[in-house]
Amino acid sequence: MSLDDVLQAKKATPTLPDAQVVTSVTHYTDRLFAFRCSRPQSLRFRSGEFVMIGLMGDNGKPLLRAYSIASPSWDEELEFYSIKVPDGPLTSRLQHIQPGDPIILRPKPVGTLVLDALLPGKRLWMLATGTGIAPFASLLRDPETWEKYQQVIVMHTCREAAELTYGRNLIEALPEDPLIGELVEGKLLYYPATTREPSANMGRVTDNLLSEKVFADLGIPPLDPETDRAMVCGSLDFNKDIKAILEEAGLREGANSAPAEYVVEKAFVD
Ligand code: A2P
């Protein structure tokens, strides 16, 4: 959609509060899709934060859910990556959106998965399952990530290989990115894995860390609280299990008000 089309579509929905316009939709599997929409001019956010987005419900009230912003803070549009839950109140409808459709977006970004909540370090681990890759899609395209860290290691695990496509496309495009391509050079280690379909690094993130397979495969030293920082985004169980591993390695959980060695956010599902 051109900017003119977006402005026209926005004029057509003046009664919807906080309305933005969908500009593109990409379906990856029957469970996953991504979409882009217009960005409110006033919206400032830190890469890794989330906002409330949604659609107008049948009862005339907005039906909203928390979604990590997957686009970087410099992008003039916003991008989101979503699961499709057949009977999910929001995603059963959201999965049918088309370019030109209105979407509600509350412009109040929040979240702990931000670089400011971590103490300075050398290596940054991004640990994700499923749609938990979304905040990292933002952080990976932010120059600050690459300026702050000497090495960025992305571990993303999904059930099947096709579910890795969104993250893989984005990560493989980073070296060619005109803004950050040079910054990324020699710093990125990508460790995609599957759990229910054979692949090179088969196994859960937790198992690949505990067995030390990931360190051996990538040829890097194990977790060290002096140098390593981690950001975690996945299901509640995943976050809990990863926290235990990080704590065992001597890393402590940080927050905006008290930066430390790792931060955690739930991947939001409907
Ligand atoms: P698994 O296939 O062994 O359950 P989902 O699609 O259910 O959100 O899962 C996404 C990925 O997260 C799957 O590969 C799944 O592995 C993995 N996973 C789920 N729970 C955990 C956990 N507690 N620790 C590590 N990985 C997990």
Coordinates of C-alpha atoms and ligand atoms in Angstrom, one line a residue:
M1 CA 0.0 0.0 0.0
S2 CA 1.2 3.5 -0.7
L3 CA 1.2 6.2 1.9
D4 CA -1.8 7.8 0.1
D5 CA -3.7 4.6 0.3
V6 CA -3.0 4.4 4.0
L7 CA -4.2 8.0 4.6
Q8 CA -7.4 7.3 2.5
A9 CA -8.1 4.2 4.5
K10 CA -7.5 6.0 7.8
K11 CA -10.0 8.7 6.7
A12 CA -12.6 6.0 6.1
T13 CA -12.4 4.8 9.8
P14 CA -12.6 8.1 11.8
T15 CA -14.8 6.6 14.5
L16 CA -12.4 3.9 15.6
P17 CA -10.1 5.0 18.5
D18 CA -6.4 4.6 17.9
A19 CA -7.0 3.1 14.4
Q20 CA -4.1 2.2 12.3
V21 CA -4.2 0.6 8.8
V22 CA -2.8 -2.8 7.8
T23 CA -0.3 -2.4 5.0
S24 CA 0.8 -6.0 4.3
V25 CA 0.2 -9.6 5.6
T26 CA 2.4 -12.6 5.2
H27 CA 1.3 -16.1 6.1
Y28 CA 4.1 -18.5 7.0
T29 CA 2.2 -21.7 8.1
D30 CA -1.3 -22.5 9.0
R31 CA -0.3 -21.5 12.6
L32 CA 1.8 -18.4 12.0
F33 CA 1.6 -15.0 10.2
A34 CA 3.1 -11.6 10.2
F35 CA 1.6 -8.2 9.3
R36 CA 2.7 -4.6 9.0
C37 CA 0.6 -1.5 9.7
S38 CA 0.9 2.3 9.8
R39 CA 2.6 3.8 12.8
P40 CA 1.2 6.6 14.9
Q41 CA 3.4 9.6 14.4
S42 CA 3.7 10.2 18.1
L43 CA 4.7 6.5 18.9
R44 CA 8.2 6.2 20.3
F45 CA 9.3 2.8 21.7
R46 CA 12.4 0.9 22.6
S47 CA 13.2 -2.2 20.6
G48 CA 11.9 -5.2 22.4
E49 CA 8.8 -3.5 23.9
F50 CA 5.2 -4.5 23.4
V51 CA 1.9 -2.7 22.8
M52 CA -1.8 -3.6 23.0
I53 CA -3.3 -4.3 19.6
G54 CA -6.6 -5.7 18.4
L55 CA -9.9 -5.4 16.6
M56 CA -13.3 -4.1 17.5
G57 CA -15.3 -6.9 19.1
D58 CA -18.9 -7.8 18.1
N59 CA -20.1 -6.1 21.3
G60 CA -18.6 -2.8 20.1
K61 CA -15.7 -3.0 22.6
P62 CA -12.1 -3.3 21.5
L63 CA -10.7 -6.8 21.8
L64 CA -7.0 -6.2 22.6
R65 CA -3.9 -8.4 23.3
A66 CA -0.3 -7.6 24.1
Y67 CA 2.0 -8.0 21.1
S68 CA 5.7 -7.4 20.9
I69 CA 6.6 -4.9 18.2
A70 CA 8.8 -6.9 15.8
S71 CA 10.0 -3.9 13.7
P72 CA 12.9 -1.8 14.9
S73 CA 12.3 1.6 16.4
W74 CA 13.5 3.5 13.3
D75 CA 11.0 1.8 10.9
E76 CA 8.2 4.0 9.7
E77 CA 5.7 1.2 9.9
L78 CA 5.1 -1.3 12.7
E79 CA 5.4 -5.1 12.3
F80 CA 3.8 -7.9 14.4
Y81 CA 4.3 -11.7 14.3
S82 CA 1.4 -13.8 15.5
I83 CA 0.1 -17.2 16.1
K84 CA -3.3 -18.3 14.7
V85 CA -5.4 -20.0 17.3
P86 CA -8.6 -21.5 15.7
D87 CA -10.8 -20.6 18.6
G88 CA -8.7 -17.8 20.0
P89 CA -11.0 -14.7 20.6
L90 CA -8.6 -12.3 18.8
T91 CA -6.3 -14.4 16.5
S92 CA -9.2 -16.4 15.0
R93 CA -10.3 -13.1 13.4
L94 CA -6.9 -11.3 13.2
Q95 CA -5.6 -14.0 10.9
H96 CA -8.0 -12.9 8.2
I97 CA -6.9 -9.2 8.1
Q98 CA -6.0 -7.7 4.7
P99 CA -4.1 -4.7 3.6
G100 CA -6.4 -1.6 4.0
D101 CA -8.2 -3.0 7.1
P102 CA -8.2 -1.0 10.3
I103 CA -6.5 -2.3 13.4
I104 CA -6.6 -0.8 16.9
L105 CA -3.3 0.1 18.5
R106 CA -2.9 1.6 22.0
P107 CA 0.3 3.7 21.7
K108 CA 1.7 2.9 25.1
P109 CA 4.8 0.7 24.7
V110 CA 6.1 -1.2 27.8
G111 CA 8.2 -4.2 28.6
T112 CA 11.4 -5.6 30.2
L113 CA 13.0 -7.1 27.1
V114 CA 15.1 -4.0 26.5
L115 CA 18.8 -3.3 26.3
D116 CA 18.5 -0.8 29.2
A117 CA 17.5 -3.6 31.6
L118 CA 20.9 -5.3 31.1
L119 CA 24.3 -4.4 32.6
P120 CA 27.0 -4.0 30.0
G121 CA 28.4 -7.3 28.7
K122 CA 30.2 -8.9 25.8
R123 CA 27.9 -11.6 24.6
L124 CA 24.1 -11.3 24.2
W125 CA 22.0 -14.5 24.1
M126 CA 18.5 -14.2 22.5
L127 CA 16.6 -17.3 23.6
A128 CA 13.2 -17.8 22.0
T129 CA 10.5 -20.4 21.2
G130 CA 7.7 -20.0 18.7
T131 CA 6.5 -16.4 18.3
G132 CA 8.9 -15.4 21.1
I133 CA 11.2 -14.5 18.2
A134 CA 9.2 -11.3 17.7
P135 CA 10.9 -8.9 20.1
F136 CA 14.3 -10.2 18.8
A137 CA 13.2 -9.3 15.3
S138 CA 13.1 -5.8 16.5
L139 CA 16.3 -5.9 18.6
L140 CA 18.3 -7.6 15.9
R141 CA 17.5 -4.7 13.5
D142 CA 18.5 -2.1 16.0
P143 CA 22.1 -0.7 15.6
E144 CA 22.3 -0.3 19.4
T145 CA 22.3 -4.1 19.9
W146 CA 25.3 -4.4 17.7
E147 CA 27.1 -1.4 19.1
K148 CA 26.7 -2.7 22.7
Y149 CA 27.8 -6.4 22.2
Q150 CA 30.7 -8.1 20.6
Q151 CA 28.7 -11.3 19.9
V152 CA 24.9 -12.0 19.6
I153 CA 23.8 -15.6 19.8
V154 CA 20.2 -16.3 18.6
M155 CA 18.7 -19.7 19.8
H156 CA 15.2 -20.1 18.3
T157 CA 13.3 -23.4 18.6
C158 CA 10.0 -24.4 17.0
R159 CA 8.2 -27.6 16.6
E160 CA 8.8 -27.8 12.8
A161 CA 11.3 -26.3 10.3
A162 CA 8.6 -24.2 8.5
E163 CA 7.9 -22.4 11.8
L164 CA 11.5 -21.0 11.8
T165 CA 11.0 -19.3 8.4
Y166 CA 10.1 -15.8 9.7
G167 CA 13.1 -15.6 12.0
R168 CA 15.4 -17.3 9.5
N169 CA 14.5 -14.9 6.7
L170 CA 15.1 -11.9 8.9
I171 CA 18.4 -13.1 10.3
E172 CA 19.8 -14.2 6.9
A173 CA 19.0 -10.7 5.6
L174 CA 20.9 -8.9 8.3
P175 CA 24.3 -8.9 6.7
E176 CA 22.8 -7.2 3.6
D177 CA 20.9 -4.6 5.6
P178 CA 22.1 -1.1 4.5
L179 CA 21.8 0.3 8.1
I180 CA 23.3 -2.5 10.2
G181 CA 25.0 -4.9 7.7
E182 CA 28.5 -3.8 8.5
L183 CA 27.8 -3.7 12.3
V184 CA 26.6 -7.4 12.2
E185 CA 29.7 -8.7 10.4
G186 CA 31.4 -11.5 12.4
K187 CA 29.2 -10.9 15.4
L188 CA 26.1 -13.1 14.8
L189 CA 25.7 -16.7 15.7
Y190 CA 22.4 -18.3 14.7
Y191 CA 21.2 -21.6 16.2
P192 CA 17.8 -22.5 14.9
A193 CA 16.4 -25.9 16.1
T194 CA 13.3 -28.0 15.8
T195 CA 11.8 -30.4 18.3
R196 CA 9.2 -32.4 16.3
E197 CA 10.8 -32.6 12.9
P198 CA 14.4 -33.7 12.2
S199 CA 16.9 -30.9 11.7
A200 CA 20.6 -30.2 12.2
N201 CA 20.3 -28.9 15.8
M202 CA 17.3 -30.9 16.9
G203 CA 16.3 -30.4 20.6
R204 CA 14.9 -27.9 23.0
V205 CA 16.8 -24.7 23.8
T206 CA 17.0 -25.9 27.4
D207 CA 18.4 -29.3 26.5
N208 CA 20.9 -27.8 24.0
L209 CA 22.2 -25.5 26.8
L210 CA 22.2 -28.2 29.6
S211 CA 24.0 -30.8 27.4
E212 CA 26.4 -28.0 26.3
K213 CA 25.8 -29.1 22.7
V214 CA 25.3 -25.5 21.6
F215 CA 28.7 -24.4 23.0
A216 CA 30.4 -27.3 21.3
D217 CA 28.5 -26.8 18.0
L218 CA 29.3 -23.0 17.9
G219 CA 32.8 -23.4 19.3
I220 CA 32.2 -20.9 22.2
P221 CA 32.7 -21.0 25.9
P222 CA 29.8 -21.7 28.3
L223 CA 27.7 -19.1 30.1
D224 CA 29.7 -16.7 32.2
P225 CA 28.0 -14.0 34.3
E226 CA 31.0 -11.7 33.8
T227 CA 30.5 -11.5 30.1
D228 CA 27.1 -13.0 29.2
R229 CA 23.7 -11.3 29.0
A230 CA 20.5 -13.0 28.0
M231 CA 17.0 -12.1 26.8
V232 CA 14.3 -14.8 27.1
C233 CA 11.0 -14.9 25.3
G234 CA 8.7 -17.9 25.1
S235 CA 6.0 -19.8 26.8
L236 CA 5.6 -19.7 30.6
D237 CA 7.2 -23.1 31.0
F238 CA 10.0 -22.3 28.7
N239 CA 10.8 -19.1 30.6
K240 CA 10.7 -20.9 33.9
D241 CA 13.1 -23.6 32.7
I242 CA 15.5 -21.2 31.1
K243 CA 15.5 -18.9 34.2
A244 CA 16.6 -21.9 36.3
I245 CA 19.5 -22.6 33.8
L246 CA 20.6 -19.0 33.8
E247 CA 20.4 -18.6 37.6
E248 CA 22.4 -21.8 38.0
A249 CA 25.1 -20.3 35.7
G250 CA 25.2 -17.2 38.0
L251 CA 23.1 -14.7 36.0
R252 CA 20.5 -12.6 37.8
E253 CA 17.2 -11.3 36.5
G254 CA 17.2 -7.6 35.6
A255 CA 14.5 -4.9 35.2
N256 CA 14.3 -1.4 33.9
S257 CA 14.7 -0.1 37.4
A258 CA 17.6 -2.5 38.3
P259 CA 19.6 -3.8 35.3
A260 CA 21.3 -7.2 35.7
E261 CA 22.4 -10.1 33.6
Y262 CA 19.1 -11.4 32.0
V263 CA 15.6 -10.4 31.3
V264 CA 12.4 -12.4 30.5
E265 CA 9.1 -11.7 28.7
K266 CA 6.2 -14.0 28.0
A267 CA 5.5 -14.7 24.3
F268 CA 1.8 -13.6 24.2
V269 CA -0.6 -16.2 22.9
D270 CA -4.3 -16.1 22.5
Ligands
A2P1 P1 8.4 -29.5 22.3 O1 8.0 -29.8 20.9 O2 9.4 -30.5 22.9 O3 7.2 -29.3 23.2 P2 4.8 -24.4 21.2 O4 4.6 -24.4 19.7 O5 4.1 -25.4 22.0 O6 4.7 -23.0 21.8 O7 6.3 -24.8 21.4 C1 7.4 -24.1 20.7 C2 8.7 -24.8 21.0 O8 9.0 -24.6 22.4 C3 8.6 -26.3 20.8 O9 9.8 -26.6 20.1 C4 8.6 -26.9 22.2 O10 9.2 -28.1 22.3 C5 9.4 -25.8 22.9 N1 9.1 -25.9 24.4 C6 7.9 -25.9 25.0 N2 8.0 -25.9 26.3 C7 9.4 -25.9 26.6 C8 10.2 -25.8 27.8 N3 9.6 -25.9 29.0 N4 11.5 -25.8 27.7 C9 12.1 -25.8 26.4 N5 11.4 -25.8 25.3 C10 10.1 -25.8 25.3

